[in-house]
CSV table of C-alpha atoms in Angstrom, one decimal:
chain,number,residue,atom,x,y,z
A,1298,MET,CA,0.0,0.0,0.0
A,1299,MET,CA,1.4,3.4,-1.0
A,1300,LYS,CA,1.8,5.8,1.9
A,1301,ILE,CA,1.6,9.5,1.6
A,1302,ALA,CA,1.3,12.5,3.9
A,1303,VAL,CA,-0.9,15.6,3.4
A,1304,VAL,CA,0.2,18.7,5.3
A,1305,GLY,CA,-2.7,21.0,6.1
A,1306,THR,CA,-6.2,19.8,7.0
A,1307,GLY,CA,-8.1,22.7,5.5
A,1308,TYR,CA,-10.5,22.4,2.7
A,1309,VAL,CA,-8.0,21.1,0.1
A,1310,GLY,CA,-5.9,19.0,2.4
A,1311,LEU,CA,-8.8,17.2,4.2
A,1312,VAL,CA,-10.7,16.4,1.0
A,1313,SER,CA,-7.6,15.2,-0.8
A,1314,GLY,CA,-6.5,13.1,2.1
A,1315,ALA,CA,-9.9,11.4,2.5
A,1316,CYS,CA,-10.3,10.8,-1.2
A,1317,PHE,CA,-6.8,9.3,-1.5
A,1318,ALA,CA,-7.6,7.0,1.4
A,1319,GLU,CA,-10.8,6.0,-0.4
A,1320,MET,CA,-8.6,5.0,-3.3
A,1321,GLY,CA,-6.8,2.5,-1.1
A,1322,LEU,CA,-3.8,4.5,-0.1
A,1323,ASP,CA,-2.4,4.9,3.5
A,1324,ILE,CA,-2.8,8.6,4.3
A,1325,THR,CA,-1.5,10.7,7.2
A,1326,CYS,CA,-2.9,14.2,7.5
A,1327,VAL,CA,-0.7,16.6,9.4
A,1328,ASP,CA,-1.7,20.0,10.9
A,1329,VAL,CA,0.0,22.2,13.6
A,1330,ASP,CA,-3.4,23.0,15.0
A,1331,ARG,CA,-3.7,20.6,18.0
A,1332,LYS,CA,-7.4,21.3,18.6
A,1333,LYS,CA,-8.2,20.6,14.9
A,1334,ILE,CA,-6.3,17.3,15.0
A,1335,ASP,CA,-7.9,16.2,18.3
A,1336,ALA,CA,-11.3,17.0,16.8
A,1337,LEU,CA,-10.6,15.0,13.7
A,1338,ASN,CA,-9.4,12.1,15.8
A,1339,ASN,CA,-12.8,12.3,17.6
A,1340,GLY,CA,-14.7,12.3,14.4
A,1341,LEU,CA,-15.5,16.0,14.2
A,1342,ILE,CA,-15.0,17.6,10.8
A,1343,PRO,CA,-13.9,21.3,10.8
A,1344,ILE,CA,-15.5,22.2,7.5
A,1345,TYR,CA,-18.7,21.4,5.7
A,1346,GLU,CA,-18.6,19.5,2.4
A,1347,PRO,CA,-21.4,17.0,1.3
A,1348,GLY,CA,-20.3,13.5,2.0
A,1349,LEU,CA,-17.0,14.3,3.6
A,1350,GLU,CA,-17.9,13.4,7.2
A,1351,GLU,CA,-18.9,9.9,6.1
A,1352,LEU,CA,-15.8,9.5,3.9
A,1353,VAL,CA,-13.5,10.4,6.7
A,1354,LYS,CA,-15.3,8.2,9.2
A,1355,ARG,CA,-15.2,5.2,6.9
A,1356,ASN,CA,-11.5,5.5,6.1
A,1357,VAL,CA,-10.5,6.1,9.7
A,1358,GLU,CA,-12.4,3.0,10.8
A,1359,GLU,CA,-10.7,1.0,8.1
A,1360,GLY,CA,-7.3,2.2,9.1
A,1361,ARG,CA,-6.3,4.1,6.0
A,1362,LEU,CA,-6.6,7.6,7.3
A,1363,HIS,CA,-4.6,9.0,10.2
A,1364,PHE,CA,-4.2,12.5,11.8
A,1365,THR,CA,-1.2,13.9,13.6
A,1366,THR,CA,0.4,17.3,14.5
A,1367,GLU,CA,4.0,16.2,13.6
A,1368,LEU,CA,5.3,15.6,10.1
A,1369,THR,CA,8.2,13.6,11.6
A,1370,ASP,CA,5.7,11.0,12.8
A,1371,CYS,CA,5.2,9.7,9.3
A,1372,LEU,CA,8.0,11.2,7.1
A,1373,ASP,CA,10.2,8.2,7.2
A,1374,LYS,CA,7.4,6.0,6.0
A,1375,VAL,CA,5.9,8.0,3.1
A,1376,GLU,CA,7.0,8.4,-0.5
A,1377,VAL,CA,5.1,11.6,-1.2
A,1378,VAL,CA,4.3,14.6,0.9
A,1379,PHE,CA,1.5,16.9,-0.3
A,1380,SER,CA,1.7,20.5,0.8
A,1381,ALA,CA,-1.9,21.8,1.1
A,1382,VAL,CA,-1.5,24.8,3.4
A,1383,GLY,CA,-3.1,28.2,3.0
A,1384,THR,CA,-1.8,30.9,0.7
A,1385,PRO,CA,-3.7,34.0,1.9
A,1386,PRO,CA,-3.5,37.2,-0.1
A,1387,ASP,CA,-0.9,39.7,1.1
A,1388,GLU,CA,-1.8,43.4,1.3
A,1389,ASP,CA,-0.6,44.0,-2.3
A,1390,GLY,CA,-2.7,41.1,-3.6
A,1391,SER,CA,0.2,38.7,-4.0
A,1392,ALA,CA,0.0,35.2,-2.4
A,1393,ASP,CA,1.6,34.9,1.0
A,1394,LEU,CA,3.9,31.8,0.8
A,1395,LYS,CA,5.1,31.7,4.4
A,1396,TYR,CA,3.2,28.5,5.2
A,1397,VAL,CA,4.3,26.8,2.0
A,1398,LEU,CA,7.9,27.6,2.8
A,1399,GLU,CA,7.5,26.5,6.4
A,1400,VAL,CA,6.5,23.1,5.1
A,1401,ALA,CA,9.5,23.0,2.8
A,1402,ARG,CA,11.8,23.8,5.7
A,1403,ALA,CA,10.3,21.0,7.9
A,1404,PHE,CA,10.6,18.7,4.9
A,1405,GLY,CA,14.3,19.6,4.3
A,1406,ARG,CA,15.2,19.2,8.0
A,1407,ASN,CA,13.8,15.8,8.4
A,1408,ILE,CA,13.8,13.7,5.2
A,1409,LYS,CA,16.1,10.6,5.3
A,1410,LYS,CA,15.4,9.1,1.9
A,1411,TYR,CA,14.2,10.0,-1.5
A,1412,THR,CA,10.8,11.7,-1.2
A,1413,VAL,CA,8.7,14.0,-3.4
A,1414,LEU,CA,7.2,17.2,-2.0
A,1415,VAL,CA,4.2,18.0,-4.1
A,1416,THR,CA,2.6,21.5,-3.8
A,1417,LYS,CA,-1.2,21.2,-4.0
A,1418,SER,CA,-1.8,24.8,-2.7
A,1419,THR,CA,-2.5,27.4,-5.3
A,1420,VAL,CA,0.8,29.3,-5.7
A,1421,PRO,CA,2.3,31.7,-8.2
A,1422,VAL,CA,4.5,30.6,-11.0
A,1423,GLY,CA,8.1,30.2,-9.7
A,1424,THR,CA,7.1,28.9,-6.2
A,1425,ALA,CA,8.5,25.5,-6.9
A,1426,GLN,CA,12.0,26.9,-7.4
A,1427,LYS,CA,11.7,28.8,-4.0
A,1428,VAL,CA,10.5,25.6,-2.3
A,1429,LYS,CA,13.4,23.6,-3.9
A,1430,ALA,CA,15.9,26.2,-2.8
A,1431,VAL,CA,14.6,26.1,0.8
A,1432,ILE,CA,14.8,22.3,1.0
A,1433,ARG,CA,18.3,22.3,-0.5
A,1434,GLU,CA,19.4,24.9,2.1
A,1435,GLU,CA,18.1,22.8,5.0
A,1436,ILE,CA,19.7,19.6,3.7
A,1437,ASP,CA,23.0,21.4,3.2
A,1438,LYS,CA,22.8,22.6,6.8
A,1439,ARG,CA,22.7,19.0,7.9
A,1440,GLY,CA,25.7,18.1,5.8
A,1441,CYS,CA,23.8,15.5,4.0
A,1442,LYS,CA,23.2,14.5,0.4
A,1443,ILE,CA,19.6,13.2,0.2
A,1444,PRO,CA,17.8,13.0,-3.1
A,1445,PHE,CA,14.4,14.6,-3.4
A,1446,ASP,CA,12.1,16.1,-6.0
A,1447,VAL,CA,9.5,18.9,-6.0
A,1448,ALA,CA,6.3,18.7,-8.0
A,1449,SER,CA,3.1,20.7,-8.6
A,1450,ASN,CA,-0.3,19.1,-8.5
A,1451,PRO,CA,-2.9,21.9,-8.3
A,1452,GLU,CA,-6.4,21.1,-7.2
A,1453,PHE,CA,-9.5,21.9,-9.2
A,1454,LEU,CA,-12.2,21.2,-6.5
A,1455,LYS,CA,-15.5,23.0,-6.4
A,1456,GLU,CA,-16.8,23.6,-2.9
A,1457,GLY,CA,-20.0,21.6,-2.6
A,1458,ALA,CA,-18.9,19.0,-5.2
A,1459,ALA,CA,-15.3,18.5,-4.1
A,1460,ILE,CA,-15.5,14.7,-3.6
A,1461,LYS,CA,-17.0,14.1,-7.0
A,1462,ASP,CA,-14.4,16.4,-8.6
A,1463,PHE,CA,-11.6,14.6,-6.9
A,1464,MET,CA,-12.8,11.0,-7.7
A,1465,SER,CA,-14.0,11.8,-11.2
A,1466,PRO,CA,-11.8,14.7,-12.4
A,1467,ASP,CA,-12.0,16.5,-15.7
A,1468,ARG,CA,-8.2,16.2,-15.6
A,1469,VAL,CA,-5.3,15.8,-13.2
A,1470,VAL,CA,-2.5,18.3,-13.8
A,1471,VAL,CA,1.0,17.2,-12.6
A,1472,GLY,CA,4.1,19.4,-13.0
A,1473,ILE,CA,7.4,17.5,-12.7
A,1474,GLU,CA,11.0,18.0,-13.5
A,1475,SER,CA,12.5,14.4,-13.4
A,1476,GLU,CA,11.6,11.0,-14.7
A,1477,ARG,CA,11.8,9.5,-11.2
A,1478,ALA,CA,9.1,11.9,-10.0
A,1479,ARG,CA,7.0,11.2,-13.0
A,1480,LYS,CA,7.1,7.4,-12.4
A,1481,LEU,CA,6.1,8.0,-8.7
A,1482,MET,CA,3.3,10.3,-9.6
A,1483,THR,CA,2.1,7.9,-12.3
A,1484,ARG,CA,1.9,5.1,-9.7
A,1485,LEU,CA,0.0,7.4,-7.3
A,1486,TYR,CA,-2.6,8.3,-10.0
A,1487,ARG,CA,-2.8,4.8,-11.6
A,1488,PRO,CA,-6.5,4.4,-10.6
A,1489,PHE,CA,-7.3,7.5,-12.7
A,1490,LEU,CA,-5.3,6.3,-15.6
A,1491,ILE,CA,-7.0,2.9,-15.5
A,1492,ASN,CA,-10.4,4.7,-15.6
A,1493,ASN,CA,-9.3,6.8,-18.5
A,1494,PHE,CA,-9.3,10.1,-16.6
A,1495,ARG,CA,-6.8,12.5,-18.1
A,1496,VAL,CA,-3.5,12.9,-16.2
A,1497,LEU,CA,-1.6,15.7,-17.8
A,1498,PHE,CA,2.2,15.8,-17.1
A,1499,MET,CA,3.9,19.0,-17.8
A,1500,ASP,CA,6.7,21.2,-16.6
A,1501,ILE,CA,6.2,22.8,-13.1
A,1502,PRO,CA,5.8,26.5,-14.2
A,1503,SER,CA,3.1,25.4,-16.7
A,1504,ALA,CA,1.3,23.4,-14.0
A,1505,GLU,CA,1.4,26.4,-11.6
A,1506,MET,CA,0.1,28.7,-14.3
A,1507,THR,CA,-2.7,26.3,-15.3
A,1508,LYS,CA,-4.4,26.7,-11.9
A,1509,TYR,CA,-4.4,30.5,-12.0
A,1510,ALA,CA,-5.4,30.6,-15.7
A,1511,ALA,CA,-8.3,28.3,-15.1
A,1512,ASN,CA,-9.7,30.3,-12.2
A,1513,ALA,CA,-9.2,33.5,-14.0
A,1514,MET,CA,-11.0,32.3,-17.1
A,1515,LEU,CA,-14.0,31.2,-15.0
A,1516,ALA,CA,-14.1,34.4,-13.1
A,1517,THR,CA,-13.9,36.3,-16.4
A,1518,ARG,CA,-17.0,34.5,-17.7
A,1519,ILE,CA,-18.9,35.4,-14.5
A,1520,SER,CA,-18.0,39.1,-14.7
A,1521,PHE,CA,-18.7,39.2,-18.4
A,1522,MET,CA,-22.2,37.7,-17.9
A,1523,ASN,CA,-22.9,40.1,-15.0
A,1524,GLU,CA,-22.1,43.0,-17.4
A,1525,ILE,CA,-24.4,41.6,-20.0
A,1526,ALA,CA,-27.2,41.2,-17.3
A,1527,ASN,CA,-26.8,44.7,-16.2
A,1528,LEU,CA,-27.1,46.0,-19.8
A,1529,CYS,CA,-30.1,43.7,-20.3
A,1530,ASP,CA,-31.7,45.4,-17.4
A,1531,LEU,CA,-31.3,48.8,-19.0
A,1532,VAL,CA,-32.4,47.9,-22.6
A,1533,GLY,CA,-35.2,45.6,-21.6
A,1534,ALA,CA,-33.7,42.3,-22.8
A,1535,ASN,CA,-34.1,39.0,-21.0
A,1536,VAL,CA,-30.6,37.8,-19.9
A,1537,GLU,CA,-31.9,34.2,-19.5
A,1538,MET,CA,-32.8,34.1,-23.2
A,1539,VAL,CA,-29.4,35.7,-24.0
A,1540,ARG,CA,-27.6,33.2,-21.9
A,1541,LYS,CA,-29.3,30.3,-23.6
A,1542,GLY,CA,-28.6,31.8,-27.0
A,1543,ILE,CA,-24.9,32.2,-26.5
A,1544,GLY,CA,-24.5,29.1,-24.4
A,1545,SER,CA,-25.9,27.0,-27.2
A,1546,ASP,CA,-22.8,27.8,-29.3
A,1547,ALA,CA,-20.4,24.9,-28.9
A,1548,ARG,CA,-17.5,27.3,-28.9
A,1549,ILE,CA,-18.8,29.0,-25.8
A,1550,GLY,CA,-20.8,26.5,-23.8
A,1551,SER,CA,-23.3,27.1,-21.1
A,1552,LYS,CA,-21.3,26.8,-17.9
A,1553,PHE,CA,-20.4,29.8,-15.8
A,1554,LEU,CA,-22.7,32.0,-17.8
A,1555,TYR,CA,-25.1,32.6,-14.9
A,1556,PRO,CA,-25.3,36.2,-13.8
A,1557,GLY,CA,-25.5,36.9,-10.1
A,1558,CYS,CA,-24.2,39.0,-7.2
A,1559,GLY,CA,-20.6,38.4,-8.1
A,1560,TYR,CA,-18.2,35.6,-7.3
A,1561,GLY,CA,-16.7,35.0,-3.9
A,1562,GLY,CA,-15.1,32.2,-1.9
A,1563,SER,CA,-11.5,31.2,-1.1
A,1564,CYS,CA,-10.3,30.9,-4.7
A,1565,PHE,CA,-11.5,33.3,-7.4
A,1566,PRO,CA,-11.0,36.6,-5.6
A,1567,LYS,CA,-7.6,35.6,-4.2
A,1568,ASP,CA,-6.3,34.0,-7.4
A,1569,VAL,CA,-7.5,36.8,-9.7
A,1570,LYS,CA,-5.6,39.3,-7.6
A,1571,ALA,CA,-2.5,37.1,-7.3
A,1572,LEU,CA,-2.4,36.6,-11.1
A,1573,ALA,CA,-2.6,40.3,-11.7
A,1574,ARG,CA,0.1,40.9,-9.1
A,1575,THR,CA,2.4,38.3,-10.7
A,1576,ALA,CA,2.0,40.1,-14.0
A,1577,GLN,CA,2.9,43.4,-12.4
A,1578,GLU,CA,6.0,42.0,-10.9
A,1579,HIS,CA,7.1,41.0,-14.4
A,1580,GLY,CA,6.4,44.5,-15.8
A,1581,TYR,CA,3.1,43.5,-17.5
A,1582,THR,CA,-0.5,44.7,-17.0
A,1583,MET,CA,-3.3,42.1,-17.4
A,1584,GLN,CA,-6.0,44.6,-18.3
A,1585,VAL,CA,-8.7,42.0,-18.8
A,1586,ILE,CA,-8.0,40.3,-15.4
A,1587,GLU,CA,-7.9,43.6,-13.6
A,1588,ALA,CA,-11.2,44.6,-15.2
A,1589,VAL,CA,-12.7,41.3,-14.1
A,1590,GLU,CA,-11.9,42.1,-10.5
A,1591,ARG,CA,-13.3,45.7,-10.7
A,1592,VAL,CA,-16.6,44.4,-12.3
A,1593,ASN,CA,-16.9,41.8,-9.5
A,1594,GLU,CA,-16.4,44.2,-6.7
A,1595,GLY,CA,-19.0,46.6,-8.2
A,1596,GLN,CA,-21.5,43.7,-8.8
A,1597,LYS,CA,-21.7,42.9,-5.1
A,1598,SER,CA,-23.3,46.2,-4.3
A,1599,ILE,CA,-25.8,46.2,-7.2
A,1600,LEU,CA,-28.3,44.1,-5.3
A,1601,PHE,CA,-28.3,46.7,-2.4
A,1602,GLY,CA,-28.8,49.5,-5.0
A,1603,LYS,CA,-31.9,47.9,-6.3
A,1604,LEU,CA,-33.3,47.3,-2.9
A,1605,GLN,CA,-32.7,50.9,-1.9
A,1606,ARG,CA,-34.3,52.3,-5.1
A,1607,ALA,CA,-37.4,50.2,-4.5
A,1608,LEU,CA,-37.8,50.8,-0.8
A,1609,GLY,CA,-36.2,54.2,-0.3
A,1610,ASP,CA,-35.2,54.9,3.2
A,1611,LEU,CA,-34.2,51.6,4.8
A,1612,HIS,CA,-34.0,52.9,8.4
A,1613,GLY,CA,-36.0,50.9,10.8
A,1614,LYS,CA,-36.9,48.2,8.2
A,1615,THR,CA,-36.3,44.5,8.7
A,1616,ILE,CA,-35.0,42.5,5.9
A,1617,ALA,CA,-34.4,38.8,5.6
A,1618,ILE,CA,-31.3,37.5,3.8
A,1619,TRP,CA,-31.3,34.1,2.2
A,1620,GLY,CA,-28.0,32.5,1.7
A,1621,LEU,CA,-24.9,33.8,3.4
A,1622,ALA,CA,-22.3,31.5,2.0
A,1623,PHE,CA,-20.7,32.4,-1.3
A,1624,LYS,CA,-22.4,29.4,-3.0
A,1625,PRO,CA,-24.7,26.5,-2.1
A,1626,GLU,CA,-23.7,23.4,-0.2
A,1627,THR,CA,-20.9,25.1,1.7
A,1628,ASP,CA,-20.5,27.1,4.9
A,1629,ASP,CA,-17.7,29.2,3.4
A,1630,MET,CA,-18.4,32.9,3.7
A,1631,ARG,CA,-15.0,34.2,2.6
A,1632,GLU,CA,-15.5,37.1,0.1
A,1633,ALA,CA,-19.2,36.2,0.0
A,1634,PRO,CA,-21.4,38.8,-1.7
A,1635,ALA,CA,-23.8,38.6,1.2
A,1636,LEU,CA,-21.2,40.2,3.4
A,1637,VAL,CA,-21.2,43.3,1.2
A,1638,VAL,CA,-25.0,43.5,1.2
A,1639,ILE,CA,-25.0,43.1,5.0
A,1640,ASP,CA,-22.4,45.8,5.5
A,1641,LEU,CA,-24.3,48.3,3.2
A,1642,LEU,CA,-27.6,47.5,5.0
A,1643,ARG,CA,-26.0,48.2,8.4
A,1644,LYS,CA,-24.7,51.6,7.1
A,1645,ALA,CA,-28.1,52.4,5.6
A,1646,GLY,CA,-29.9,51.8,8.9
A,1647,GLY,CA,-31.6,48.5,8.0
A,1648,PRO,CA,-31.6,46.3,11.1
A,1649,GLY,CA,-32.1,43.0,9.3
A,1650,ALA,CA,-28.5,42.9,8.1
A,1651,GLY,CA,-26.4,40.6,10.1
A,1652,ARG,CA,-26.1,38.7,13.4
A,1653,GLY,CA,-27.3,41.4,15.8
A,1654,PRO,CA,-30.9,41.8,16.8
A,1655,PRO,CA,-33.4,42.3,15.4
A,1656,ALA,CA,-31.8,40.7,12.3
A,1657,ILE,CA,-33.5,37.8,10.7
A,1658,ILE,CA,-31.4,35.7,8.4
A,1659,PHE,CA,-32.4,32.8,6.1
A,1660,THR,CA,-29.4,30.8,5.1
A,1661,SER,CA,-28.4,27.6,3.4
A,1662,SER,CA,-25.1,27.9,5.2
A,1663,PRO,CA,-24.5,25.1,7.7
A,1664,ARG,CA,-22.4,27.4,9.8
A,1665,PHE,CA,-25.6,29.2,10.7
A,1666,GLY,CA,-27.6,26.4,12.1
A,1667,SER,CA,-28.1,23.5,9.8
A,1668,THR,CA,-26.5,21.2,7.2
A,1669,THR,CA,-29.7,21.1,5.2
A,1670,PRO,CA,-30.7,23.8,2.8
A,1671,TRP,CA,-33.4,26.3,3.6
A,1672,ARG,CA,-33.2,26.0,7.4
A,1673,TRP,CA,-33.2,29.4,9.1
A,1674,ARG,CA,-31.5,31.0,12.1
A,1675,LYS,CA,-32.8,34.2,13.7
A,1676,PRO,CA,-31.4,36.0,16.7
A,1677,ALA,CA,-34.8,37.6,17.7
A,1678,ALA,CA,-37.8,35.7,18.9
A,1679,GLY,CA,-40.9,35.4,16.8
A,1680,SER,CA,-41.9,34.3,13.3
A,1681,ALA,CA,-39.0,33.7,10.9
A,1682,THR,CA,-40.3,36.4,8.5
A,1683,LYS,CA,-42.4,38.4,10.9
A,1684,GLY,CA,-42.0,42.1,10.2
A,1685,CYS,CA,-39.9,41.6,7.1
A,1686,ILE,CA,-40.9,43.9,4.2
A,1687,THR,CA,-38.7,42.0,1.8
A,1688,GLN,CA,-36.2,39.1,1.5
A,1689,VAL,CA,-32.9,39.2,-0.2
A,1690,ARG,CA,-31.3,36.2,-1.9
A,1691,CYS,CA,-27.5,36.3,-2.0
A,1692,THR,CA,-26.8,32.6,-2.8
A,1693,LYS,CA,-27.8,30.4,-5.8
A,1694,LEU,CA,-31.0,28.6,-5.2
A,1695,GLN,CA,-30.7,24.8,-5.0
A,1696,ARG,CA,-34.5,24.2,-4.5
A,1697,ALA,CA,-37.7,26.2,-3.9
A,1698,PRO,CA,-38.3,27.8,-0.6
A,1699,MET,CA,-40.2,25.8,2.0
A,1700,PRO,CA,-43.8,26.9,2.8
A,1701,SER,CA,-42.6,28.4,6.1
A,1702,HIS,CA,-40.8,31.1,4.1
A,1703,SER,CA,-44.1,32.5,2.9
A,1704,SER,CA,-46.4,35.0,4.6
A,1705,ARG,CA,-49.2,33.7,6.8
A,1706,SER,CA,-51.6,34.3,4.0
A,1707,GLY,CA,-49.8,31.7,2.0
A,1708,ASN,CA,-48.8,34.1,-0.7
A,1709,SER,CA,-45.1,33.8,-1.7
A,1710,SER,CA,-43.1,36.9,-1.4
A,1711,GLY,CA,-40.8,38.1,-4.2
A,1712,CYS,CA,-37.3,39.2,-3.3
A,1713,PRO,CA,-34.3,40.8,-5.0
A,1714,THR,CA,-31.5,38.3,-6.0
A,1715,GLY,CA,-28.5,38.4,-8.2
A,1716,ARG,CA,-30.4,38.0,-11.5
A,1717,ASN,CA,-31.9,40.0,-14.2
A,1718,CYS,CA,-35.5,38.9,-14.8
A,1719,SER,CA,-37.7,38.1,-17.8
A,1720,ARG,CA,-40.2,40.9,-18.4
A,1721,SER,CA,-42.6,38.4,-20.0
A,1722,CYS,CA,-43.3,36.5,-16.8
A,1723,ALA,CA,-47.0,36.5,-15.9
A,1724,THR,CA,-48.2,38.4,-12.9
A,1725,THR,CA,-50.0,36.2,-10.4
A,1726,SER,CA,-50.7,35.6,-6.8
A,1727,TRP,CA,-49.2,32.2,-5.8
A,1728,SER,CA,-50.1,30.0,-2.8
A,1729,THR,CA,-47.0,28.1,-1.8
A,1730,ALA,CA,-49.1,25.6,0.1
A,1731,ALA,CA,-50.9,24.7,-3.1
A,1732,THR,CA,-47.8,24.0,-5.2
A,1733,SER,CA,-47.6,20.4,-3.9
A,1734,SER,CA,-51.0,19.4,-5.0
A,1735,THR,CA,-51.9,21.8,-7.9
A,1736,ARG,CA,-50.5,21.0,-11.4
A,1737,LYS,CA,-49.9,24.7,-12.1
A,1738,ARG,CA,-47.5,25.4,-14.9
A,1739,CYS,CA,-44.5,27.7,-14.7
A,1740,SER,CA,-45.4,31.1,-16.3
A,1741,THR,CA,-42.2,31.6,-18.1
A,1742,PRO,CA,-42.8,31.2,-21.8
A,1743,GLY,CA,-41.5,27.9,-23.3
A,1744,CYS,CA,-41.1,26.2,-19.9
A,1745,ALA,CA,-43.2,23.0,-19.5
A,1746,THR,CA,-42.4,22.5,-15.8
A,1747,THR,CA,-45.4,22.1,-13.4
A,1748,ALA,CA,-45.4,22.6,-9.7
A,1749,SER,CA,-46.1,19.0,-8.8
A,1750,GLU,CA,-43.1,17.7,-10.7
A,1751,ASN,CA,-40.6,18.6,-8.1
A,1752,ASN,CA,-42.2,21.5,-6.3
A,1753,THR,CA,-39.6,23.7,-8.1
A,1754,LEU,CA,-41.8,26.8,-8.6
A,1755,THR,CA,-40.3,29.8,-6.8
A,1756,ALA,CA,-41.4,33.3,-6.6
A,1757,HIS,CA,-39.6,36.2,-8.3
A,1758,ASN,CA,-40.7,39.4,-9.9
A,1759,ASP,CA,-40.3,42.0,-12.6
A,1760,THR,CA,-40.3,45.8,-12.3
A,1761,ILE,CA,-42.0,47.1,-9.2
A,1762,PRO,CA,-42.7,50.9,-9.4
A,1763,GLY,CA,-42.1,51.6,-5.7
A,1764,ALA,CA,-42.1,50.5,-2.1
A,1765,SER,CA,-45.9,50.9,-1.9
A,1766,ALA,CA,-46.4,48.0,-4.3
A,1767,SER,CA,-49.1,45.6,-3.2
A,1768,GLY,CA,-46.9,42.5,-3.0
A,1769,ILE,CA,-47.3,41.4,-6.6
A,1770,VAL,CA,-45.1,38.5,-7.4
A,1771,LEU,CA,-44.2,36.6,-10.6
A,1772,VAL,CA,-43.6,32.9,-10.9
A,1773,ALA,CA,-40.8,31.0,-12.5
A,1774,CYS,CA,-39.2,27.7,-11.7
A,1775,THR,CA,-35.7,26.3,-11.0
A,1776,ALA,CA,-35.9,24.2,-14.2
A,1777,CYS,CA,-35.9,27.3,-16.5
A,1778,TYR,CA,-34.6,29.9,-14.1
A,1779,THR,CA,-32.1,28.4,-11.8
A,1780,TYR,CA,-31.2,31.7,-10.3
A,1781,PRO,CA,-34.2,34.0,-9.8
A,1782,ALA,CA,-34.3,37.7,-10.7
A,1783,MET,CA,-32.5,40.7,-9.3
A,1784,ARG,CA,-35.8,42.4,-9.1
A,1785,LEU,CA,-37.8,43.4,-6.1
A,1786,ALA,CA,-41.3,42.7,-4.9
A,1787,PRO,CA,-41.7,44.3,-1.5
A,1788,ARG,CA,-43.8,42.0,0.7
A,1789,LYS,CA,-46.4,43.2,3.2
A,1790,PRO,CA,-45.4,42.6,6.9
A,1791,ASP,CA,-47.1,39.6,8.5
A,1792,ALA,CA,-50.0,40.3,10.8
A,1793,ALA,CA,-49.2,40.6,14.4
């Protein structure tokens, strides 16, 4: 059984370690955080990822997954060490490599036989050479001549689908600089080769650049589509129809063409900044990449602007926020658009804008009360939506709201979200309670979905002239309109 170590039990390290163990390897996960390691040894998972808790528990019980605070506990036994520590952004936007280099120093001080140190963290081009120099320095201090190799194996995991991405990857990118390292990494990834998954071997700088280029491309598509959605709002076009029209082109494809509140999380914001900074360090300006970041930062405040224009003065009003995490199926709030909306609401005097009373927050984030979507947490006593004049969606919808999210009269309330809306939607009053039994059809033209198929109908709305609107809502469904509109239908406060 091949033995490897994974340094860092954050999102990348823990998922990678658990998945490698599931493939039949003997894995030791290392972290300097004693509390985290103690928790993992007691079956407590520090992050939320669908299926991860069960995966860790199974492989611990079967003796393939171990946790320790000391790399030296396993270094003599392993053939490969993965470095999966954090690379937080520095003040100038560049990636902070201190943790990566700390792992390299510990590796150099303690190896006694040929071992490969593989960087799995997202790092700028040229990091491998810095890692190699640090290891060589530490070995020279010991007066030894121990062979080693460095490699790059960037991760391409989506939060919320990380286990699937790891076990059934689009591709595995491996940067190496020796045939010996290539043979070892080929043996490590043999199960993927057997299953015809693509393992792409290349030089290390190309592997390091591939990760940044991939994230920058996806971020560019998001910002591009947000710009198109904003223009659609102004000219009266339906961005959903536009998205389908351009996504049907095989040269473009449909993925990452959904407009919204802007991207967030631990990867895109940090990596876009770091890529732009790397270019600046080499005397080059990446104008497209820098524009992508500017558009994204501006997009996060557009939702608040629409809310303010519709309701006017927000002082003293209570607003429910649906979805705090930057995307569904995760509790990760790093760079989440919801944080910008909350901050702007606080400054505008709206109390329903965070964790302090009388805030009311709907969330699909497990960090705020549940690991199941559409559970809610509220600091104040009373009905979950009592007193709310509107609800703001800041995270992609995975399913329709539960009936408890409706007003007491049963009428669904529209709410602003990160989407431009079809102006052709039919105006209607919708009873959420009736959707499970009434075969009512989605009102979006061309969509054949009915309410009883999966109860996917969800309320959104088109233009509302002002805050005194009478709670008109429009109806569309998640089949034809996965993300609802960035339009507003102010709802009437529930009766006392």
